[in-house]
Short mmCIF file of C-alpha atoms and ligand atoms in Angstrom, two decimals:
data_model
loop_
_atom_site.label_atom_id
_atom_site.label_comp_id
_atom_site.label_asym_id
_atom_site.label_seq_id
_atom_site.Cartn_x
_atom_site.Cartn_y
_atom_site.Cartn_z
CA MET Q 270 -2.03 24.12 11.31
CA HIS Q 271 -0.34 20.67 10.65
CA PRO Q 272 -2.11 19.48 7.43
CA ILE Q 273 0.17 16.44 7.10
CA GLU Q 274 -0.24 15.23 10.68
CA ASP Q 275 -4.03 15.80 10.47
CA SER Q 276 -4.59 13.60 7.32
CA PHE Q 277 -2.17 11.01 9.00
CA LYS Q 278 -4.15 10.81 11.97
CA TYR Q 279 -7.49 11.01 9.94
CA LEU Q 280 -6.26 8.00 8.05
CA ARG Q 281 -5.10 5.77 10.99
CA ASP Q 282 -8.17 5.99 12.52
CA VAL Q 283 -10.27 4.98 9.35
CA ILE Q 284 -7.60 2.56 8.03
CA PRO Q 285 -7.80 -1.00 9.67
CA SER Q 286 -4.53 -2.01 11.26
CA SER Q 287 -4.49 -4.88 8.94
CA VAL Q 288 -4.21 -2.73 5.94
CA THR Q 289 -0.69 -1.18 5.06
CA LEU Q 290 -0.38 2.38 4.34
CA VAL Q 291 1.85 3.18 1.39
CA ALA Q 292 2.67 7.09 1.60
CA VAL Q 293 2.62 7.87 -1.99
CA SER Q 294 5.44 10.73 -1.89
CA LYS Q 295 5.97 11.43 -5.64
CA THR Q 296 6.91 15.25 -6.41
CA LYS Q 297 6.89 15.53 -2.64
CA SER Q 298 10.18 16.69 -0.53
CA GLY Q 299 12.42 15.04 1.78
CA GLN Q 300 11.39 17.68 4.54
CA GLU Q 301 7.51 16.82 3.84
CA ILE Q 302 8.81 13.05 3.66
CA MET Q 303 10.21 13.39 7.23
CA GLU Q 304 7.15 14.66 8.44
CA LEU Q 305 5.28 11.59 8.16
CA TYR Q 306 8.61 9.98 8.95
CA ASN Q 307 8.74 11.60 12.38
CA LEU Q 308 5.01 10.51 13.10
CA GLY Q 309 5.92 7.00 12.53
CA GLN Q 310 5.47 6.46 8.93
CA ARG Q 311 7.76 3.87 7.27
CA ASP Q 312 6.17 2.47 3.81
CA PHE Q 313 6.66 5.48 0.91
CA GLY Q 314 5.90 4.88 -2.58
CA GLU Q 315 7.35 6.34 -5.85
CA ASN Q 316 6.66 6.14 -9.23
CA LYS Q 317 10.00 7.46 -11.04
CA VAL Q 318 13.40 5.66 -10.92
CA GLN Q 319 15.13 8.64 -10.55
CA GLU Q 320 13.12 10.41 -8.12
CA LEU Q 321 13.23 7.27 -5.92
CA THR Q 322 16.73 6.73 -6.04
CA ALA Q 323 17.66 10.13 -5.17
CA LYS Q 324 15.26 10.36 -2.16
CA TYR Q 325 16.74 6.53 -0.97
CA GLU Q 326 19.96 8.46 -0.94
CA GLU Q 327 18.85 11.59 0.88
CA LEU Q 328 16.55 9.89 3.53
CA PRO Q 329 16.80 7.49 6.80
CA LYS Q 330 17.87 4.00 5.61
CA ASP Q 331 14.85 2.14 7.51
CA ILE Q 332 12.39 3.57 4.93
CA LYS Q 333 10.54 0.85 3.23
CA TRP Q 334 10.73 1.94 -0.18
CA HIS Q 335 8.00 1.05 -2.66
CA PHE Q 336 8.24 1.32 -6.43
CA ILE Q 337 4.66 1.94 -8.08
CA GLY Q 338 5.16 2.91 -11.44
CA HIS Q 339 5.54 1.54 -14.69
CA LEU Q 340 9.08 0.08 -14.68
CA GLN Q 341 11.41 -0.03 -17.61
CA ARG Q 342 13.73 -3.01 -17.66
CA ASN Q 343 17.06 -0.79 -18.25
CA LYS Q 344 16.26 0.89 -14.94
CA VAL Q 345 15.78 -1.92 -12.58
CA LYS Q 346 19.28 -1.93 -11.90
CA TYR Q 347 19.08 1.38 -9.87
CA ILE Q 348 16.42 0.35 -7.49
CA ALA Q 349 17.43 -3.37 -7.19
CA PRO Q 350 19.79 -2.82 -4.02
CA PHE Q 351 17.00 -1.26 -1.76
CA VAL Q 352 13.77 -1.33 -2.95
CA HIS Q 353 11.24 -3.21 -0.73
CA LEU Q 354 8.09 -4.20 -2.89
CA ILE Q 355 7.90 -3.52 -6.57
CA HIS Q 356 3.81 -3.26 -6.70
CA SER Q 357 4.03 -2.81 -11.13
CA VAL Q 358 5.53 -5.77 -12.90
CA ASP Q 359 3.95 -6.65 -16.03
CA SER Q 360 6.31 -8.73 -17.99
CA ARG Q 361 8.29 -11.76 -17.75
CA ASP Q 362 11.29 -9.88 -19.29
CA THR Q 363 11.19 -7.12 -16.13
CA LEU Q 364 10.81 -10.22 -14.02
CA LYS Q 365 13.77 -11.70 -15.25
CA GLU Q 366 15.87 -8.60 -14.97
CA ILE Q 367 14.83 -7.96 -11.37
CA ASP Q 368 15.80 -11.43 -10.69
CA LYS Q 369 19.20 -11.03 -12.40
CA ARG Q 370 19.74 -7.75 -10.40
CA ALA Q 371 18.59 -9.05 -7.07
CA ALA Q 372 21.25 -11.93 -7.61
CA GLN Q 373 23.98 -9.41 -8.09
CA HIS Q 374 23.04 -7.74 -4.62
CA GLU Q 375 22.55 -11.01 -3.13
CA ARG Q 376 18.99 -10.37 -2.10
CA ASN Q 377 15.44 -11.28 -2.44
CA ILE Q 378 13.20 -8.67 -4.16
CA ASN Q 379 9.27 -8.74 -3.38
CA CYS Q 380 6.94 -8.08 -6.15
CA LEU Q 381 3.36 -7.54 -6.80
CA ILE Q 382 1.82 -8.35 -10.45
CA GLN Q 383 -0.22 -5.29 -11.75
CA VAL Q 384 -3.59 -6.48 -13.16
CA ALA Q 385 -5.60 -4.74 -15.78
CA ILE Q 386 -9.17 -3.79 -13.85
CA SER Q 387 -9.58 -0.26 -15.60
CA ASP Q 388 -10.71 0.09 -19.00
CA GLU Q 389 -8.30 3.38 -19.11
CA GLU Q 390 -5.67 2.87 -21.73
CA SER Q 391 -3.11 4.74 -20.03
CA LYS Q 392 -3.15 2.38 -16.95
CA PHE Q 393 -0.63 -0.69 -17.52
CA GLY Q 394 -1.21 -4.31 -16.13
CA LEU Q 395 -1.56 -7.53 -17.51
CA ASP Q 396 -5.07 -9.10 -18.61
CA HIS Q 397 -6.40 -12.14 -16.77
CA SER Q 398 -4.86 -14.75 -19.13
CA SER Q 399 -1.81 -13.41 -19.51
CA LEU Q 400 -1.22 -13.17 -15.47
CA LEU Q 401 -2.23 -16.94 -15.41
CA GLY Q 402 0.63 -17.52 -18.01
CA LEU Q 403 3.32 -15.33 -15.96
CA LEU Q 404 2.45 -17.04 -13.14
CA ASP Q 405 2.52 -20.47 -14.85
CA GLU Q 406 6.20 -19.52 -15.92
CA ILE Q 407 7.29 -18.32 -12.62
CA LYS Q 408 6.53 -22.04 -11.45
CA ALA Q 409 8.29 -23.63 -14.00
CA VAL Q 410 11.36 -21.63 -14.76
CA GLU Q 411 13.65 -20.48 -11.97
CA PHE Q 412 13.61 -16.88 -10.78
CA PRO Q 413 15.36 -17.71 -7.59
CA ASN Q 414 15.54 -14.19 -6.56
CA ILE Q 415 12.22 -13.09 -6.86
CA HIS Q 416 9.12 -13.38 -4.53
CA ILE Q 417 5.90 -12.99 -6.05
CA SER Q 418 3.76 -11.71 -2.79
CA GLY Q 419 0.46 -10.36 -4.36
CA LEU Q 420 -1.31 -8.37 -7.00
CA MET Q 421 -1.89 -4.82 -7.77
CA GLY Q 422 -4.63 -2.94 -9.40
CA MET Q 423 -5.92 0.86 -10.38
CA GLY Q 424 -9.36 1.66 -10.72
CA THR Q 425 -10.97 3.41 -13.43
CA ASN Q 426 -10.81 7.36 -12.29
CA THR Q 427 -14.18 7.74 -12.44
CA SER Q 428 -16.99 9.00 -9.92
CA ASP Q 429 -19.16 5.87 -10.55
CA VAL Q 430 -18.92 4.44 -7.19
CA LYS Q 431 -20.40 1.26 -8.96
CA LYS Q 432 -18.08 0.48 -11.40
CA THR Q 433 -15.00 1.31 -8.90
CA ARG Q 434 -16.31 -1.21 -6.54
CA SER Q 435 -17.17 -3.95 -9.32
CA GLU Q 436 -13.18 -3.78 -10.71
CA PHE Q 437 -12.17 -3.98 -7.12
CA ASN Q 438 -14.40 -6.79 -6.42
CA GLY Q 439 -13.44 -8.63 -9.58
CA LEU Q 440 -9.56 -8.41 -8.57
CA LYS Q 441 -10.34 -9.40 -5.29
CA ASN Q 442 -11.81 -12.71 -6.37
CA LEU Q 443 -8.99 -13.22 -8.81
CA PHE Q 444 -6.73 -12.79 -5.62
CA ASP Q 445 -8.28 -15.26 -3.62
CA GLU Q 446 -8.51 -17.68 -6.35
CA LEU Q 447 -4.65 -17.64 -7.10
CA LYS Q 448 -4.07 -17.67 -3.37
CA GLN Q 449 -5.57 -21.33 -3.25
CA THR Q 450 -3.98 -22.46 -6.81
CA TYR Q 451 -0.23 -20.56 -6.87
CA SER Q 452 1.84 -21.73 -3.68
CA THR Q 453 5.12 -22.21 -4.59
CA GLU Q 454 8.67 -21.69 -3.27
CA ASN Q 455 8.47 -17.96 -4.66
CA ILE Q 456 4.58 -17.53 -5.21
CA ASP Q 457 2.75 -16.68 -2.06
CA ILE Q 458 -0.18 -14.37 -2.86
CA LYS Q 459 -0.99 -12.64 0.34
CA THR Q 460 -0.64 -8.60 -0.63
CA LEU Q 461 -3.52 -7.12 -2.41
CA SER Q 462 -2.73 -3.37 -3.40
CA MET Q 463 -5.31 -1.46 -4.35
CA GLY Q 464 -7.15 1.74 -3.60
CA MET Q 465 -5.86 5.63 -3.78
CA THR Q 466 -6.64 8.80 -2.35
CA GLY Q 467 -10.04 8.53 -4.26
CA ASP Q 468 -11.35 5.18 -3.73
CA PHE Q 469 -9.39 3.60 -0.87
CA THR Q 470 -12.47 3.05 1.24
CA ILE Q 471 -14.09 1.36 -1.43
CA ALA Q 472 -10.92 -0.95 -2.09
CA ILE Q 473 -10.68 -1.71 1.98
CA GLU Q 474 -14.46 -2.72 1.75
CA GLU Q 475 -13.60 -5.31 -1.42
CA GLY Q 476 -10.83 -6.74 0.43
CA SER Q 477 -7.58 -4.55 -0.10
CA ASN Q 478 -4.72 -5.24 2.28
CA MET Q 479 -2.46 -2.39 1.05
CA VAL Q 480 -3.50 1.07 -0.14
CA ARG Q 481 -1.50 3.80 -1.79
CA ILE Q 482 -2.52 7.36 -0.64
CA GLY Q 483 -0.91 10.46 -2.07
CA SER Q 484 -2.77 13.68 -2.07
CA LEU Q 485 -5.01 12.95 0.82
CA LEU Q 486 -1.70 12.96 2.96
CA PHE Q 487 0.56 15.60 1.10
CA GLY Q 488 -1.88 17.86 -0.45
CA PRO Q 489 -2.34 18.00 -4.17
CA ARG Q 490 0.60 17.56 -6.66
CA ASN Q 491 1.52 20.27 -9.04
C1 LIG T 1055 0.19 8.56 -7.83
C2 LIG T 1055 -0.02 7.41 -7.18
C3 LIG T 1055 -1.02 7.03 -6.46
C4 LIG T 1055 -1.50 8.02 -5.27
O1 LIG T 1055 -2.34 8.63 -5.98
P1 LIG T 1055 -3.40 9.41 -4.97
O2 LIG T 1055 -4.87 9.94 -5.88
O3 LIG T 1055 -2.79 10.90 -4.89
O4 LIG T 1055 -3.59 9.18 -3.53
C5 LIG T 1055 -1.58 5.72 -6.01
N1 LIG T 1055 -0.95 4.62 -6.90
C6 LIG T 1055 -0.14 5.04 -7.88
C7 LIG T 1055 0.22 3.81 -8.85
C8 LIG T 1055 0.17 6.22 -8.00
O5 LIG T 1055 0.84 6.48 -9.29
#
């Protein structure tokens, strides 16, 4: 009778407490979000700036809003005042803009860098060497209002479990390597955002500590 509540309880049972559950609420109503909110959920993820901003205005202010979609530079300003974590940074230009807007609001914005681990062209993210290049720049250049707290990846949408596992394993190895090699004032690699409805179990087995789950919680999107 309460599908959202049932799915939430199920997920709370199967997801270890060390893994943060981000409830992906894109296309879902404020009322549906409130159902989860009233069960204690506070982390919600959206992939469109306009939708996110509208929901931020409407809903309780202690919600932690995660931006998980592709972020255009000219839209950073709309989410800069309140966003909790941006999962999808994939260029220096975007980062520079986030830093500038964060400074205007006298805050620090937490970001993950999105890494390309899938072979699907529709998915954004940096390859290995661009990632290292960007981290080196962040180390050298001043982005005082940005904090890089980890990596995000999206696996290929496939039923080939081996392929998914190997993509997630590759990202976990990279995460571990960067954790050792990059530790500066504004880089502290500790969050690994990987896993969605179809692959979160594998992602957690491979070392994810943040999963982004939409359809399993809220039901299919139109
Ligand atoms: C939509 C979306 C999700 C959630 O997808 P589900 O399969 O519904 O769990 C996770 N991550 C990103 C980046 C998304 O855009």
